[in-house]
Short mmCIF file of C-alpha atoms in Angstrom, two decimals:
data_model
loop_
_atom_site.label_atom_id
_atom_site.label_comp_id
_atom_site.label_asym_id
_atom_site.label_seq_id
_atom_site.Cartn_x
_atom_site.Cartn_y
_atom_site.Cartn_z
CA MET A 7 0.07 0.06 -0.29
CA SER A 8 1.16 3.41 -0.77
CA PRO A 9 1.29 6.19 2.01
CA PRO A 10 -1.83 8.49 2.60
CA ASP A 11 -2.21 11.15 0.10
CA GLU A 12 -2.83 15.04 1.19
CA SER A 13 -6.13 13.88 1.40
CA GLY A 14 -5.59 10.92 3.45
CA GLU A 15 -6.35 8.69 0.67
CA VAL A 16 -4.47 5.51 1.06
CA PHE A 17 -3.63 3.75 -2.53
CA GLU A 18 -2.71 0.11 -3.49
CA VAL A 19 0.35 -0.40 -5.56
CA GLY A 20 0.93 -3.01 -8.00
CA LEU A 21 3.59 -3.64 -9.93
CA LEU A 22 3.53 -3.37 -13.79
CA VAL A 23 6.08 -5.74 -15.98
CA CYS A 24 5.86 -4.17 -19.79
CA ALA A 25 7.58 -6.30 -22.31
CA ASP A 26 9.29 -3.72 -25.32
CA ASP A 27 9.86 -4.27 -28.83
CA MET A 28 6.40 -5.99 -29.61
CA GLY A 29 6.14 -6.51 -33.80
CA LEU A 30 9.99 -6.82 -34.56
CA CYS A 31 9.53 -9.95 -35.46
CA ALA A 32 7.07 -13.33 -34.87
CA GLN A 33 9.73 -14.65 -32.63
CA ARG A 34 9.52 -11.58 -29.99
CA ASP A 35 5.90 -11.74 -30.80
CA SER A 36 5.20 -15.02 -29.45
CA GLY A 37 7.67 -15.04 -26.48
CA ILE A 38 5.56 -11.87 -25.00
CA LEU A 39 2.59 -13.31 -25.62
CA SER A 40 3.76 -16.64 -24.11
CA ALA A 41 4.84 -14.14 -20.60
CA PHE A 42 1.72 -12.45 -20.76
CA SER A 43 -0.51 -15.92 -20.99
CA GLN A 44 1.83 -16.73 -17.62
CA GLY A 45 0.76 -13.90 -15.87
CA ILE A 46 4.15 -12.29 -16.08
CA VAL A 47 4.07 -9.82 -18.58
CA SER A 48 1.36 -6.96 -17.84
CA SER A 49 1.63 -4.60 -20.80
CA ALA A 50 3.67 -4.63 -24.17
CA SER A 51 5.07 -2.07 -26.16
CA LEU A 52 4.50 -2.39 -30.08
CA LEU A 53 6.94 -1.33 -32.51
CA VAL A 54 5.37 -0.15 -35.87
CA THR A 55 8.40 0.30 -37.67
CA GLY A 56 8.67 -3.32 -36.93
CA SER A 57 8.26 -6.10 -39.52
CA THR A 58 5.12 -8.02 -38.15
CA ALA A 59 4.00 -5.13 -36.02
CA GLN A 60 0.15 -5.41 -38.17
CA ASP A 61 0.01 -8.92 -37.05
CA ALA A 62 1.08 -8.76 -33.19
CA ALA A 63 -1.27 -5.92 -32.79
CA ARG A 64 -3.85 -8.53 -33.84
CA ARG A 65 -2.37 -11.12 -31.88
CA ALA A 66 -2.42 -9.11 -28.86
CA LYS A 67 -5.87 -8.33 -29.57
CA GLU A 68 -7.01 -11.63 -29.44
CA GLU A 69 -5.31 -12.03 -26.39
CA GLY A 70 -6.41 -8.91 -24.45
CA LEU A 71 -2.90 -7.43 -24.41
CA MET A 72 -3.22 -3.89 -24.40
CA LEU A 73 -0.50 -1.94 -26.06
CA GLY A 74 2.11 1.36 -25.68
CA LEU A 75 4.18 2.73 -28.84
CA HIS A 76 7.76 1.73 -28.61
CA LEU A 77 9.06 5.00 -30.30
CA ASN A 78 11.64 4.54 -32.27
CA LEU A 79 14.60 6.59 -33.65
CA THR A 80 17.54 4.23 -33.18
CA GLU A 81 17.41 1.47 -35.85
CA GLY A 82 15.84 0.13 -38.87
CA PRO A 83 13.91 2.33 -41.48
CA PRO A 84 11.80 5.48 -40.27
CA VAL A 85 7.69 5.43 -41.06
CA ARG A 86 8.05 8.82 -43.17
CA ASP A 87 9.75 8.72 -46.26
CA GLU A 88 13.84 9.22 -45.97
CA ASN A 89 13.75 12.24 -47.60
CA ASP A 90 11.27 13.91 -45.10
CA VAL A 91 13.29 12.96 -41.91
CA HIS A 92 17.08 13.03 -43.91
CA THR A 93 19.08 13.84 -40.59
CA LEU A 94 17.43 11.10 -38.59
CA VAL A 95 18.76 8.55 -41.14
CA GLU A 96 22.09 7.16 -43.02
CA GLU A 97 22.86 4.74 -45.39
CA VAL A 98 24.21 0.99 -44.00
CA GLY A 99 25.94 -1.18 -45.88
CA ARG A 100 23.52 -4.51 -45.05
CA SER A 101 20.59 -4.27 -43.25
CA TRP A 102 20.34 -6.51 -39.90
CA TRP A 103 16.70 -4.89 -39.09
CA PRO A 104 14.46 -8.04 -39.81
CA GLY A 105 11.44 -8.30 -42.80
CA ASP A 106 12.20 -6.62 -46.11
CA GLY A 107 15.06 -5.15 -46.89
CA CYS A 108 16.71 -7.19 -44.44
CA GLY A 109 20.54 -7.80 -45.70
CA GLU A 110 20.16 -4.77 -48.35
CA ARG A 111 21.62 -1.32 -48.43
CA ARG A 112 19.59 1.76 -47.54
CA LYS A 113 19.26 4.66 -45.07
CA GLU A 114 18.33 3.90 -41.66
CA PHE A 115 18.17 5.37 -38.06
CA LYS A 116 21.76 6.09 -36.89
CA GLY A 117 21.86 4.01 -34.29
CA LYS A 118 21.19 4.60 -30.16
CA GLN A 119 25.05 6.50 -30.00
CA GLY A 120 25.07 7.79 -33.48
CA LEU A 121 21.72 9.95 -32.65
CA ARG A 122 22.92 11.21 -29.50
CA ASP A 123 25.92 12.44 -31.43
CA SER A 124 24.15 14.45 -34.08
CA VAL A 125 21.67 15.36 -31.41
CA GLU A 126 25.08 16.49 -29.67
CA ARG A 127 26.69 18.27 -32.64
CA ARG A 128 22.78 19.95 -34.04
CA GLU A 129 22.54 18.22 -36.72
CA VAL A 130 19.20 16.79 -36.60
CA SER A 131 16.62 18.84 -37.30
CA LEU A 132 13.43 18.83 -34.57
CA ASP A 133 10.98 19.33 -37.08
CA GLN A 134 12.34 16.45 -38.75
CA VAL A 135 11.70 14.39 -35.18
CA SER A 136 8.50 15.43 -35.21
CA LEU A 137 7.48 14.51 -38.08
CA GLU A 138 8.54 10.96 -37.32
CA VAL A 139 7.34 11.12 -33.95
CA GLN A 140 3.18 11.64 -35.73
CA ALA A 141 4.01 9.26 -38.19
CA GLN A 142 4.70 6.61 -35.67
CA LEU A 143 1.73 8.05 -33.73
CA GLN A 144 -0.31 7.79 -36.70
CA ALA A 145 0.42 4.36 -37.64
CA PHE A 146 -0.45 3.01 -33.65
CA LEU A 147 -3.55 4.45 -34.22
CA ASP A 148 -4.29 2.70 -37.59
CA ILE A 149 -2.93 -0.60 -36.54
CA THR A 150 -4.27 -0.68 -33.17
CA GLY A 151 -7.52 1.00 -33.41
CA TYR A 152 -6.71 2.90 -30.08
CA ILE A 153 -4.09 5.65 -28.47
CA PRO A 154 -1.51 3.88 -27.52
CA LEU A 155 -1.77 2.90 -23.44
CA HIS A 156 1.88 4.81 -22.87
CA VAL A 157 4.85 5.66 -25.12
CA ASP A 158 8.36 4.95 -24.25
CA GLY A 159 11.28 4.94 -26.50
CA HIS A 160 13.13 2.42 -27.88
CA GLN A 161 16.78 2.52 -26.52
CA HIS A 162 15.06 5.42 -24.36
CA CYS A 163 15.43 7.26 -27.23
CA HIS A 164 12.14 9.49 -26.01
CA VAL A 165 14.62 11.36 -23.14
CA ILE A 166 17.02 12.59 -25.22
CA ALA A 167 17.46 16.18 -25.18
CA GLY A 168 15.70 18.22 -27.34
CA ILE A 169 13.77 15.22 -28.54
CA ALA A 170 11.78 15.07 -25.01
CA ALA A 171 10.37 17.91 -25.33
CA VAL A 172 9.23 17.42 -29.16
CA VAL A 173 7.73 14.11 -27.44
CA ALA A 174 5.66 15.59 -25.11
CA ARG A 175 4.11 17.79 -27.35
CA VAL A 176 3.47 15.25 -30.08
CA CYS A 177 1.90 12.86 -27.14
CA ARG A 178 -0.37 15.87 -26.17
CA ARG A 179 -1.59 16.27 -29.14
CA PHE A 180 -2.60 12.98 -29.55
CA GLY A 181 -4.26 12.34 -26.47
CA VAL A 182 -1.29 10.38 -24.94
CA ARG A 183 -1.75 10.33 -21.20
CA CYS A 184 1.18 8.26 -19.82
CA ILE A 185 4.99 8.29 -21.13
CA ARG A 186 7.33 5.59 -19.18
CA VAL A 187 10.54 7.57 -17.74
CA PRO A 188 13.45 5.45 -16.66
CA CYS A 189 14.70 7.10 -13.77
CA GLU A 190 16.75 4.84 -11.65
CA GLY A 191 19.89 5.51 -9.08
CA TYR A 192 22.97 4.40 -9.92
CA GLU A 193 22.52 0.74 -7.43
CA SER A 194 20.16 -0.17 -10.36
CA PHE A 195 23.21 -0.65 -12.68
CA LYS A 196 26.46 -0.04 -10.87
CA HIS A 197 26.77 -4.30 -11.25
CA VAL A 198 26.75 -3.89 -15.39
CA GLU A 199 29.43 -5.04 -17.65
CA PRO A 200 30.91 -3.20 -19.33
CA PRO A 201 31.27 0.02 -17.19
CA SER A 202 31.10 2.26 -20.11
CA ARG A 203 27.40 -0.03 -20.43
CA ALA A 204 26.72 1.20 -16.99
CA ASP A 205 28.09 4.65 -17.81
CA PHE A 206 25.53 4.96 -20.31
CA CYS A 207 22.42 3.68 -18.23
CA TRP A 208 23.15 6.55 -15.59
CA GLN A 209 22.95 9.19 -18.38
CA VAL A 210 20.07 8.00 -19.72
CA SER A 211 18.10 8.37 -15.81
CA GLY A 212 19.54 11.57 -15.59
CA LEU A 213 18.33 12.78 -19.08
CA ALA A 214 15.03 10.91 -17.82
CA ARG A 215 14.54 13.14 -14.58
CA ASP A 216 14.89 16.40 -16.88
CA ALA A 217 12.60 14.76 -19.48
CA ARG A 218 9.79 13.73 -16.25
CA LEU A 219 9.43 17.73 -15.66
CA MET A 220 8.75 18.52 -19.73
CA PHE A 221 6.12 15.47 -19.70
CA ARG A 222 4.89 16.95 -16.43
CA GLU A 223 4.23 20.40 -17.97
CA GLU A 224 2.67 19.11 -21.02
CA GLY A 225 0.29 16.64 -18.75
#
């Protein structure tokens, strides 16, 4: 139970376990649905850029699994035409992203560090970020027929400085009421190896604390 709030009310606090990357491939989808059927997973986040997104949404609906949007700005191809979001993509020699185009040369997102480096160098157009976020939210609506239960970010792209403000504004416009924020203390991942990965987690947590304020301001 939670401590009483200012009104004196006490609320029951539950554990929510959300599985990311649904829609990436059939194997991932089956694993998530199996975990849901066993009571291990409470909800899932759908990658609308994934190769099995539509089928994953259908299967989730049949099983009663509600979905959020797993916003993706770091891996695979965008929803928008690559020319509309050219500051977010680069040419890859051999795509690993499952589905059509796997193994081919094409334009894809720059990766989790590539995106962060490009934002830091001010090479990313936030207007183009807005276009892609809108496109993914609209794709989610088209696929599922409802507003996402929540929004979170593939590789935590949604809390990157600059991008977070765009995500907050677009989500408010679409009526999204919940954005998942990865705020954790260093104790949660100081054991992570290699140390560079632990440092990345710590940086993400710091960005998330700042992003949470923006998300709250946008409602």
